[in-house]
Amino acid sequence: MKIPRTRYEVNLFRPKEGYMVDELAAIVAVLFGWGTLTFGFQFLLRFLEETPSGESFLTRLSFFNLPFHFWFTGQMLPLWFIILCLAFNLYIDRLTMRHSRNRDRSYD
Amino acid sequence: MTSASEQLLPLAIVGTILAAFVFVGLRHKTLAASEYDIRGRYTGRLGGGAAIASNWMSAASFLGMAGLIYLYGYFALAYVIGWTGGYVLLLVLMAEQIRRFGKFTAPEFVGDRYASPAARLIAAGVSIGITVIYCIAQFKGIGIVFGWLFGVEYRTGVLIGVAILVSFIVLCGMLGVTRSQQFQYLVIITAFILPLMYLAHRFGYFWVLPQFGYGAAMDELATRFKIDMAAPFAGGSLFQWTSLCFTLMVGTAGLPHVLSRFYVVPNVRDARWSVVWGLFFIALVYWSAPAYAVFARLMEARAGAIPDPATARQLADGIVLTAARQGGVPPWLLGVLAAGAVSAAFFTTAGLLMTGAASFSHDIYASFINRHATDRRKMSVAKSATLVLAGIVLLLALNPPGLIAEIAATAFALAGNTIFPVFLLGIWWGRTNGHGAIAGMLTGIAVTFAAPLLGSTFPLLSRLFPVTSSAFFGAPLVILVIITVSLLTPPPDERMRRFLADEVHGHLD
C-alpha cells in the first residue's frame, strides 16, 4: 500500500512528477517551435523591411517559384505545423509506452 | 453573365453529387448503424483525419480564403496560418485531455467541470451565437453559388440555396442518412484541385502541383503589371497580421463543433493521430487557395480590367468561381467546383445548426425550461430549433455584414474569447471554478462585441479589440479574469479536483 500523500492539484505550471513533467516539456517545446516560427518570422520581415510595404532581401529571394517569405508563410508554416504535430505524437506515444511499462504494461 | 444552358450541366452535377451523398450515406447505414449520425462513423486514423478535415472545410475555406488573398495578398495568409496553426494548440493542449474528460459538447463540459448551471447556460448561448455567426458566412457562400447556378441575383440565390439546404437536411434526417465524411472530403479536395490544375495547365504553368505552379503567375503580375500580391505589409500592419492570426488560432481550438470531433474516436492515441492527418488534409486545400486568387488577378491584369477596391471587394467571395469561369474551365468541371463549394457549405451548416439546436434543446430547454422533458420532446424541440436558427441566419444573410472569411473570423473570435479559455483553464488548472468561468465568458462576450457595438463611440476599443482579431488581447484578458475571480471565490468541489488529478492527468500514475 502506498502511503497517502498530499493530493496533487492540477496546475500547468507545477506539473505532477512523472509522466506529466515529460508531457509538459513536450508541450512547451512544440509551442516554442509554433510561436517562434509563426510570429517570429513576421517580426523578422518587419525588422528587415526597406519600404513601408515591407520589401527586403527575403521578399526578393525566390524559392520554389515564389517569393521566399510568401513560400515560407503560405506553404512552409502549415507543413511545419504538421511536422510539429507528428513529432509531438511520436514523442507522446513513446512516453506513454514507457510510463505504462513502468506501471502495469497495459499499453502493450 | 453566362447563358442558362451553360449552367444546366453544372446544376445537374451539383444535384448528382448531393444525391450521391444520400446514396453513400444510406449504404453506410446498412453497413454500420451509428448513433451519432451527424458526426459520422469511426474509420481509423486516416479516416478520422478526413473526417476532421471535412468537418472543418466550409465555405470560408473553399470560397472565402481565396477571396481574401485576392484582395489582400500576403496579409490574408494570416487566415491560412491561423486556421492550420490552431490545430497545434488543439493537439498539444486539449485533444487528449478532452477525450479523457469524457464530455464533448462545450456546454456539457462547462456544466460538468464547473458544476454550474449558469456557466452551462452561458456556454450554450455562446455555442448558439457561434453557430449563427458561422452560418451567416456559409449562407453567403451558398447564396453566391446558387445565384450563379440559377443565374439569379444574390438574395434570390440565398433563398433558393437555403430552401435546398433545409430540404436536404430534412430528407437526410427522414431517411436516416449517415454522414460519410471521407467521401465528403474526397469530393471537396477533388473539386478544389482539379479546376486549379486545369487553369495552371491552360496558362502554361506547372500544373501537376498547381500549389507551386502559381509562383510564375505571381512573378508575371509583379514584373509585368506591377501588382505585388506578396508585399508583406501592404494589406495590413504587423499588429493586424499577428492579432488576426492569433485570434484564428485560439478560435480554432475553441470552436464547439471542432472540439466535439473527438467524440467518435475510440481512444486517446487515435484522437491525437487523427489530428495530424486532419491537419494534412486541411493544408492540401490551403496550399492551393492562393493559386485561385493569383490566377484571378492575372486574368484581370492581362485583360486590362483591374477593378477598383470597392468592386474587388464585391467580387472577392465569388473569385474561385469567377477565376474558373474566366479561365475557360469547361462546364462539367465548373459543376464539380460548385458541387465542392456546396458540399463544404451544406455539411458545415448542417453540423453547426444541429450543434446549435442541441445546445438549445439539451442545455437550455431540458435543463431550465422543462426539466422533465422526454427524449422525444427534446428531439422535437431540437428539430424546431434547427429550423428557427436557419430562419434567423437566413434573415441576417440577406444583407451579409462582410466577406465570408471575415464573418467566420468573428465566430472564431467569439470562440477564442470564451470557450478556449474555459477549456484551457478547466483542463490545466484545478483551482478554476464556476464563478471564474462565468466572469470569464461574460468578459469574452463583451470583448468580442465591443468593437462593433461601441467602437464608434470609443475608438480605442476598435483598436484594441478589432472585430475579427479581438482574441489577441481578449483571450489573455479573459484568462486573467478567470484566474482572478477563481482565486477570490471558493475552490471547486473536491470530487472534480480529484477527477482532474486522477483521471484527466493521472492515467499513468
XYZ file of C-alpha atoms in Angstrom:
617
model
C 0.000 0.000 0.000
C 1.164 3.470 -0.863
C 1.336 5.947 1.933
C -1.313 8.586 1.239
C 0.419 11.812 0.328
C -0.825 15.308 -0.266
C -3.186 15.223 -3.166
C -1.923 16.765 -6.386
C -3.644 19.924 -7.602
C -3.644 20.203 -11.373
C -1.568 23.174 -12.414
C 0.110 23.715 -15.759
C 2.997 25.499 -14.111
C 3.501 22.852 -11.428
C 3.209 19.526 -13.237
C 2.949 16.300 -11.350
C 6.137 14.239 -11.145
C 6.487 11.505 -13.714
C 4.517 11.477 -16.920
C 3.135 14.984 -16.606
C 6.570 16.604 -16.350
C 7.699 14.932 -19.580
C 4.398 15.725 -21.258
C 4.690 19.360 -20.284
C 8.250 19.525 -21.635
C 6.931 18.309 -24.998
C 4.088 20.838 -24.927
C 6.457 23.698 -24.155
C 8.863 22.598 -26.895
C 6.099 22.368 -29.505
C 4.570 25.693 -28.512
C 8.010 27.288 -28.685
C 8.518 25.985 -32.217
C 4.988 27.007 -33.129
C 5.300 30.572 -31.799
C 8.831 31.471 -32.878
C 8.474 30.366 -36.482
C 4.965 31.749 -36.956
C 5.206 35.093 -35.255
C 8.994 35.389 -35.158
C 9.130 35.270 -38.939
C 6.638 38.124 -39.259
C 8.711 40.175 -36.813
C 11.802 39.367 -38.853
C 10.071 40.623 -42.004
C 9.197 43.800 -40.183
C 12.713 44.143 -38.823
C 14.283 43.766 -42.258
C 11.813 45.911 -44.189
C 13.247 48.515 -46.515
C 9.996 50.023 -47.777
C 6.653 50.677 -45.996
C 5.078 47.681 -47.721
C 7.791 45.502 -46.218
C 10.152 44.688 -49.084
C 13.518 43.251 -48.109
C 16.005 40.714 -49.356
C 13.709 37.976 -48.043
C 10.910 39.129 -50.322
C 13.232 39.415 -53.320
C 14.653 35.947 -52.822
C 12.867 33.360 -54.936
C 12.136 29.896 -53.590
C 10.059 27.163 -55.236
C 8.986 29.735 -57.776
C 7.592 32.014 -55.043
C 8.993 34.976 -53.135
C 10.749 33.354 -50.169
C 8.597 34.943 -47.453
C 5.381 34.058 -49.262
C 6.534 30.458 -49.628
C 7.624 30.326 -46.002
C 4.361 31.632 -44.559
C 1.931 30.163 -47.072
C 3.460 26.734 -47.553
C 6.254 26.050 -45.101
C 4.388 27.057 -41.941
C 1.406 24.704 -42.491
C 3.956 21.961 -43.204
C 5.854 22.952 -40.067
C 2.654 22.573 -38.043
C 2.199 19.078 -39.431
C 5.806 18.234 -38.538
C 5.325 19.609 -35.012
C 2.158 17.553 -34.512
C 3.864 14.449 -35.885
C 6.853 14.874 -33.585
C 4.598 15.541 -30.605
C 2.572 12.402 -31.264
C 5.623 10.193 -31.734
C 7.099 11.516 -28.505
C 3.881 11.133 -26.528
C 3.422 7.600 -27.899
C 6.886 6.629 -26.653
C 6.348 8.402 -23.381
C 3.039 6.664 -22.808
C 4.627 3.337 -23.601
C 7.487 3.922 -21.183
C 5.275 5.024 -18.331
C 2.702 2.301 -18.837
C 5.509 -0.295 -18.851
C 6.688 1.129 -15.543
C 3.185 0.738 -14.234
C 1.362 -2.326 -15.450
C 2.311 -2.820 -19.117
C -1.305 -2.067 -20.015
C -0.135 -0.315 -23.130
C 1.461 -3.405 -24.724
C -23.498 36.648 -67.424
C -23.447 33.128 -68.730
C -26.308 31.645 -70.692
C -28.825 29.413 -68.994
C -27.800 26.316 -70.924
C -24.227 26.720 -69.747
C -25.329 26.392 -66.146
C -27.588 23.445 -66.747
C -24.747 20.964 -66.719
C -23.139 22.364 -63.532
C -26.552 22.339 -61.891
C -27.076 18.713 -62.866
C -23.658 17.813 -61.474
C -24.347 19.545 -58.159
C -27.659 17.667 -57.960
C -25.976 14.357 -58.781
C -23.302 14.815 -56.134
C -25.857 15.728 -53.470
C -27.800 12.605 -54.452
C -24.565 10.617 -54.229
C -24.150 11.762 -50.619
C -27.596 10.405 -49.807
C -26.819 7.137 -51.608
C -23.418 6.628 -49.943
C -24.914 7.609 -46.606
C -27.679 5.027 -46.941
C -25.168 2.352 -47.878
C -23.105 3.167 -44.800
C -26.194 2.986 -42.690
C -26.734 -0.627 -43.650
C -23.062 -1.395 -43.076
C -22.895 0.028 -39.589
C -25.534 1.870 -37.679
C -24.219 4.847 -35.796
C -25.863 6.743 -33.025
C -24.076 9.949 -33.784
C -25.088 10.275 -37.397
C -24.045 13.839 -37.981
C -20.617 13.294 -36.509
C -20.086 10.271 -38.712
C -18.634 6.846 -38.181
C -15.201 5.975 -36.997
C -12.886 4.650 -39.672
C -9.334 4.592 -38.352
C -6.779 7.357 -38.057
C -6.672 8.244 -41.727
C -10.447 8.216 -41.942
C -10.601 10.170 -38.697
C -8.313 12.751 -40.264
C -10.508 13.024 -43.340
C -13.483 13.417 -41.010
C -11.743 16.245 -39.125
C -10.897 17.932 -42.421
C -14.372 17.610 -43.929
C -15.939 18.713 -40.663
C -13.688 21.749 -40.843
C -13.858 22.632 -44.518
C -16.557 25.214 -45.042
C -17.410 27.957 -47.491
C -14.856 30.061 -45.626
C -12.080 27.667 -46.655
C -13.455 26.869 -50.088
C -14.526 30.326 -51.264
C -13.625 32.873 -48.602
C -9.919 32.269 -48.259
C -9.078 32.706 -51.938
C -11.259 35.805 -51.922
C -9.240 37.355 -49.121
C -5.915 36.526 -50.745
C -7.252 38.056 -53.955
C -7.982 41.248 -52.023
C -5.141 41.484 -49.538
C -2.355 39.244 -50.841
C 0.186 38.256 -48.215
C -1.876 39.709 -45.365
C -4.592 37.102 -45.958
C -2.080 34.330 -45.271
C -2.893 35.126 -41.627
C -6.047 33.090 -42.299
C -4.067 30.165 -43.725
C -1.760 30.159 -40.715
C -4.464 30.841 -38.150
C -6.649 28.028 -39.400
C -3.827 25.490 -39.510
C -1.759 26.632 -36.517
C -4.825 26.402 -34.301
C -4.702 22.622 -34.645
C -1.285 22.605 -32.977
C -2.834 24.258 -29.925
C -5.767 21.881 -30.076
C -3.495 18.833 -30.238
C -0.961 19.680 -27.573
C -3.240 21.402 -25.081
C -6.636 19.806 -25.439
C -7.227 16.779 -27.647
C -6.094 14.042 -25.296
C -7.351 15.691 -22.128
C -10.825 16.384 -23.527
C -11.019 12.796 -24.697
C -10.167 11.645 -21.175
C -12.519 14.101 -19.539
C -15.340 12.477 -21.464
C -17.599 15.457 -22.116
C -17.594 16.654 -25.641
C -20.072 19.395 -26.279
C -18.908 22.729 -24.965
C -21.927 23.336 -22.681
C -21.689 19.795 -21.254
C -18.005 20.200 -20.489
C -18.501 23.601 -18.916
C -21.551 22.487 -16.935
C -19.816 19.383 -15.659
C -16.367 20.794 -14.994
C -17.617 23.876 -13.203
C -20.715 22.283 -11.643
C -22.582 25.418 -12.536
C -25.905 25.532 -14.407
C -25.369 29.234 -15.079
C -21.982 28.598 -16.690
C -23.576 25.864 -18.784
C -26.329 28.230 -19.873
C -23.797 30.853 -20.956
C -21.737 28.243 -22.794
C -24.884 27.068 -24.576
C -25.703 30.662 -25.521
C -22.168 31.146 -26.826
C -22.429 27.912 -28.846
C -25.623 29.139 -30.418
C -24.050 32.545 -31.094
C -21.076 30.891 -32.797
C -23.450 28.748 -34.847
C -25.424 31.750 -36.039
C -22.391 33.868 -36.952
C -20.566 30.998 -38.639
C -23.693 30.027 -40.567
C -24.174 33.552 -41.921
C -20.827 33.099 -43.645
C -21.914 29.700 -45.014
C -25.236 31.056 -46.222
C -23.426 33.816 -48.067
C -21.360 31.181 -49.847
C -24.494 29.192 -50.613
C -26.170 32.330 -51.971
C -23.242 33.113 -54.269
C -23.020 29.582 -55.687
C -26.766 29.102 -56.166
C -27.116 32.643 -57.504
C -24.653 31.674 -60.215
C -26.126 28.206 -60.814
C -29.617 29.586 -61.340
C -28.485 32.798 -62.972
C -30.216 34.964 -60.356
C -29.052 37.750 -58.059
C -27.524 37.034 -54.654
C -30.628 37.309 -52.454
C -32.713 35.020 -54.624
C -29.703 32.693 -54.666
C -29.666 32.589 -50.856
C -33.381 31.828 -50.721
C -33.132 29.025 -53.290
C -29.940 27.622 -51.756
C -31.303 27.616 -48.213
C -34.565 26.010 -49.370
C -32.497 23.233 -50.956
C -30.272 23.011 -47.857
C -33.218 22.642 -45.479
C -34.886 20.060 -47.754
C -31.590 18.189 -47.900
C -31.224 18.170 -44.103
C -34.836 17.073 -43.619
C -34.543 14.362 -46.284
C -31.308 13.023 -44.785
C -32.920 13.067 -41.357
C -36.004 11.196 -42.554
C -34.013 8.561 -44.402
C -31.544 8.338 -41.533
C -28.586 9.048 -43.802
C -25.214 8.546 -42.127
C -22.763 11.267 -42.936
C -19.862 9.871 -44.896
C -17.133 12.339 -44.108
C -14.426 10.520 -46.021
C -16.452 10.659 -49.233
C -17.222 14.267 -48.482
C -13.554 15.159 -48.114
C -12.802 13.373 -51.371
C -15.435 15.450 -53.169
C -14.189 18.704 -51.656
C -10.498 18.166 -52.356
C -11.107 16.924 -55.910
C -13.474 19.780 -56.623
C -10.925 22.299 -55.392
C -7.771 20.945 -57.032
C -8.988 19.700 -60.446
C -10.121 23.087 -61.807
C -6.897 24.573 -60.475
C -4.827 22.025 -62.392
C -6.852 22.852 -65.476
C -6.199 26.583 -65.042
C -2.483 26.103 -64.425
C -2.240 23.858 -67.471
C -4.083 26.350 -69.624
C -1.823 29.189 -68.559
C 1.211 27.025 -69.272
C 2.358 26.781 -65.657
C 3.454 23.704 -63.756
C 0.055 22.056 -63.487
C 0.881 18.770 -61.739
C 1.307 20.685 -58.493
C -0.508 23.976 -59.053
C 0.402 24.764 -55.429
C 3.864 25.596 -56.787
C 2.868 26.481 -60.326
C 1.232 29.757 -59.383
C 4.594 31.251 -58.432
C 5.262 32.074 -62.078
C 1.912 33.846 -62.310
C 2.772 35.899 -59.248
C 6.059 36.797 -60.823
C 4.351 37.913 -64.025
C 1.919 40.049 -62.013
C 4.774 41.731 -60.175
C 7.151 42.324 -63.072
C 4.774 42.966 -65.971
C 1.813 44.573 -64.235
C 3.448 45.939 -61.079
C 0.906 44.166 -58.873
C 2.750 42.763 -55.886
C 0.489 40.308 -54.073
C 3.372 39.234 -51.876
C 4.176 42.602 -50.248
C 4.202 41.691 -46.536
C 2.650 44.789 -45.028
C 0.646 46.204 -47.925
C -2.658 44.673 -46.759
C -2.235 45.300 -43.028
C 0.318 46.078 -40.333
C 2.372 43.606 -38.319
C -0.038 44.039 -35.404
C -3.065 43.406 -37.604
C -1.482 40.271 -39.043
C -0.397 38.915 -35.686
C -3.628 39.665 -33.857
C -5.770 38.174 -36.624
C -3.613 35.060 -36.857
C -3.576 34.541 -33.088
C -7.346 35.038 -32.850
C -7.997 32.448 -35.536
C -5.645 30.026 -33.792
C -7.274 30.186 -30.379
C -10.673 30.260 -32.071
C -9.861 27.031 -33.880
C -9.030 25.405 -30.572
C -12.278 26.730 -29.102
C -14.893 26.024 -31.751
C -17.515 23.700 -30.278
C -18.005 21.643 -33.436
C -14.246 21.115 -33.732
C -13.869 20.111 -30.083
C -16.716 17.617 -30.286
C -14.963 15.789 -33.142
C -13.142 13.687 -30.545
C -16.464 12.145 -29.607
C -16.377 9.309 -32.116
C -12.708 8.457 -31.723
C -12.429 5.273 -29.670
C -9.147 6.008 -27.899
C -6.787 8.763 -26.941
C -3.966 7.784 -29.286
C -6.228 7.739 -32.303
C -7.644 11.097 -31.259
C -4.136 12.534 -31.397
C -3.126 10.888 -34.654
C -6.302 11.795 -36.480
C -5.460 15.450 -35.768
C -2.196 15.081 -37.695
C -3.962 13.564 -40.700
C -6.735 16.124 -40.438
C -4.214 18.940 -40.491
C -2.530 17.453 -43.546
C -5.825 17.167 -45.402
C -6.736 20.741 -44.487
C -3.330 22.021 -45.567
C -3.826 20.412 -49.006
C -6.645 22.854 -49.620
C -4.898 25.823 -48.023
C -1.716 25.327 -50.022
C -3.836 25.630 -53.131
C -6.163 28.526 -52.266
C -3.676 31.318 -53.127
C -3.427 29.938 -56.659
C -7.063 30.809 -57.429
C -6.514 34.340 -56.154
C -3.328 34.824 -58.161
C -4.832 33.418 -61.379
C -7.871 35.682 -60.970
C -5.658 38.749 -60.572
C -3.530 37.745 -63.526
C -6.540 37.327 -65.815
C -7.822 40.751 -64.802
C -4.420 42.322 -65.396
C -3.986 40.646 -68.780
C -7.449 41.794 -69.839
C -6.569 45.290 -68.652
C -9.660 45.336 -66.450
C -8.400 45.779 -62.900
C -11.396 46.546 -60.679
C -11.285 49.351 -58.135
C -11.074 48.251 -54.469
C -14.835 48.520 -53.854
C -15.696 46.379 -56.880
C -12.935 43.929 -55.995
C -14.473 43.521 -52.538
C -17.808 42.744 -54.167
C -16.165 40.135 -56.366
C -13.904 38.575 -53.732
C -16.151 35.878 -52.292
C -17.050 34.569 -55.719
C -13.484 34.736 -57.009
C -12.920 30.963 -57.068
C -15.890 30.526 -59.379
C -15.067 33.649 -61.376
C -11.463 32.594 -61.909
C -12.555 29.161 -63.091
C -15.199 30.594 -65.411
C -12.999 33.258 -66.932
C -10.158 30.810 -67.252
C -12.281 28.697 -69.582
C -12.819 25.740 -67.262
C -15.365 23.500 -69.055
C -18.941 23.483 -67.682
C -18.739 19.956 -66.257
C -15.676 20.911 -64.238
C -17.367 24.126 -63.124
C -20.160 21.888 -61.893
C -17.678 19.830 -59.887
C -16.217 23.017 -58.416
C -19.664 24.316 -57.489
C -20.546 20.928 -56.013
C -17.429 21.108 -53.833
C -18.418 24.550 -52.559
C -21.990 23.411 -51.954
C -20.848 20.287 -50.058
C -18.460 22.305 -47.910
C -21.135 24.847 -47.028
C -24.024 22.360 -46.682
C -22.357 19.919 -44.328
C -20.758 22.587 -42.190
C -24.120 24.298 -41.875
C -25.933 21.050 -41.140
C -23.407 20.159 -38.434
C -23.437 23.636 -36.913
C -27.202 24.018 -36.932
C -27.551 20.668 -35.212
C -24.890 21.560 -32.637
C -26.691 24.856 -32.012
C -30.098 23.195 -31.855
C -28.781 20.512 -29.487
C -27.370 23.249 -27.249
C -30.827 24.716 -27.106
C -32.851 21.537 -26.589
C -30.380 19.771 -24.305
C -28.652 22.564 -22.401
C -31.320 25.246 -22.267
C -34.749 23.666 -22.798
C -34.273 20.395 -20.910
C -32.132 21.956 -18.177
C -34.001 25.159 -17.478
C -37.389 25.313 -19.165
C -38.791 21.805 -18.913
C -36.717 19.593 -16.659
C -38.974 16.599 -17.151
C -38.895 16.663 -20.927
C -38.902 13.232 -22.533
C -36.316 12.328 -25.151
C -38.988 12.570 -27.792
C -39.945 16.036 -26.682
C -36.275 17.105 -26.649
C -35.875 15.738 -30.162
C -38.824 17.688 -31.479
C -37.565 20.847 -29.748
C -34.173 20.280 -31.405
C -35.820 19.909 -34.803
C -37.809 23.114 -34.403
C -34.721 24.901 -33.087
C -32.804 23.849 -36.229
C -35.448 25.477 -38.413
C -35.679 28.593 -36.236
C -31.899 29.004 -36.275
C -31.846 28.528 -40.058
C -34.534 31.207 -40.329
C -32.602 33.682 -38.178
C -29.406 33.060 -40.120
C -31.273 33.468 -43.408
C -32.566 36.892 -42.397
C -29.083 38.008 -41.377
C -27.503 36.549 -44.507
C -29.733 38.563 -46.843
C -27.533 41.555 -46.016
C -24.216 39.918 -45.141
C -22.115 42.172 -42.907
C -18.784 41.353 -44.562
C -16.760 38.860 -46.546
C -17.286 35.144 -45.894
C -13.952 34.638 -44.159
C -14.350 37.852 -42.145
C -17.749 36.775 -40.817
C -16.323 33.359 -39.980
C -13.392 35.057 -38.241
C -15.828 36.841 -35.921
C -17.194 33.460 -34.848
C -13.601 32.379 -34.200
C -13.015 35.491 -32.112
C -16.072 34.671 -30.005
C -14.899 31.072 -29.548
C -11.354 32.185 -28.734
C -12.589 34.690 -26.156
C -14.980 32.353 -24.369
C -14.764 28.598 -24.987
C -10.990 28.413 -25.426
C -10.109 29.978 -22.044
C -12.684 27.949 -20.072
C -11.498 24.707 -21.671
C -7.819 25.561 -21.292
C -8.028 26.507 -17.630
C -10.676 23.877 -16.947
C -8.236 21.208 -18.047
C -4.949 22.644 -16.833
C -5.775 24.393 -13.583
C -7.774 22.516 -10.987
C -8.482 25.641 -8.997
C -10.622 27.232 -11.752
C -14.184 27.459 -10.502
C -17.649 28.264 -11.812
C -17.554 31.918 -10.779
C -14.334 32.382 -12.697
C -15.735 30.636 -15.759
C -18.893 32.751 -15.717
C -16.999 36.018 -15.264
C -14.542 34.952 -17.972
C -17.159 34.022 -20.532
C -19.133 37.225 -19.920
C -15.934 39.255 -20.336
C -15.203 37.303 -23.525
C -18.625 38.077 -24.957
C -18.232 41.760 -24.071
C -14.774 41.892 -25.631
C -15.928 40.219 -28.861
C -18.775 42.627 -29.431
C -17.071 45.726 -28.001
C -15.759 46.988 -31.332
C -18.894 46.528 -33.481
C -21.233 47.900 -30.798
C -19.191 50.611 -29.091
C -16.276 51.107 -31.469
C -17.656 54.293 -32.970
C -18.051 55.916 -29.537
C -14.790 54.593 -28.096
C -12.244 54.284 -30.931
C -9.739 52.733 -28.519
C -11.944 49.624 -28.309
C -11.761 49.158 -32.062
C -8.006 49.430 -31.914
C -7.551 47.013 -29.012
C -10.249 44.525 -29.986
C -10.719 44.683 -33.770
C -13.803 42.674 -34.647
C -12.031 39.811 -36.430
C -8.961 39.905 -34.192
C -10.310 40.566 -30.715
C -8.868 37.438 -29.070
C -5.270 38.693 -29.279
C -5.817 40.841 -26.213
C -9.193 39.296 -25.431
C -8.175 35.706 -24.666
C -5.319 36.668 -22.286
C -7.634 39.188 -20.599
C -10.327 36.548 -20.150
C -7.776 34.085 -18.742
C -6.674 36.753 -16.280
C -10.279 37.438 -15.266
C -10.957 33.725 -14.743
C -7.839 33.299 -12.607
C -8.536 36.391 -10.507
C -12.204 35.616 -9.892
C -11.442 31.956 -9.174
C -8.844 32.901 -6.566
C -11.235 35.322 -4.882
C -14.008 32.721 -4.606
C -14.086 29.247 -3.015
C -12.339 26.397 -4.893
C -14.378 23.888 -6.907
C -15.538 20.789 -5.115
C -13.174 18.057 -4.042
C -14.639 15.445 -6.394
C -13.878 17.431 -9.554
C -10.355 18.321 -8.448
C -9.640 14.687 -7.695
C -11.133 13.646 -11.031
C -8.851 16.088 -12.859
C -5.768 14.942 -10.993
C -6.510 11.206 -11.130
C -8.338 10.679 -14.415
C -7.534 13.532 -16.763
C -3.888 13.910 -15.760
C -3.244 10.790 -13.729
C -3.862 7.952 -16.165
C -0.254 6.808 -15.941
C 0.408 7.152 -12.205
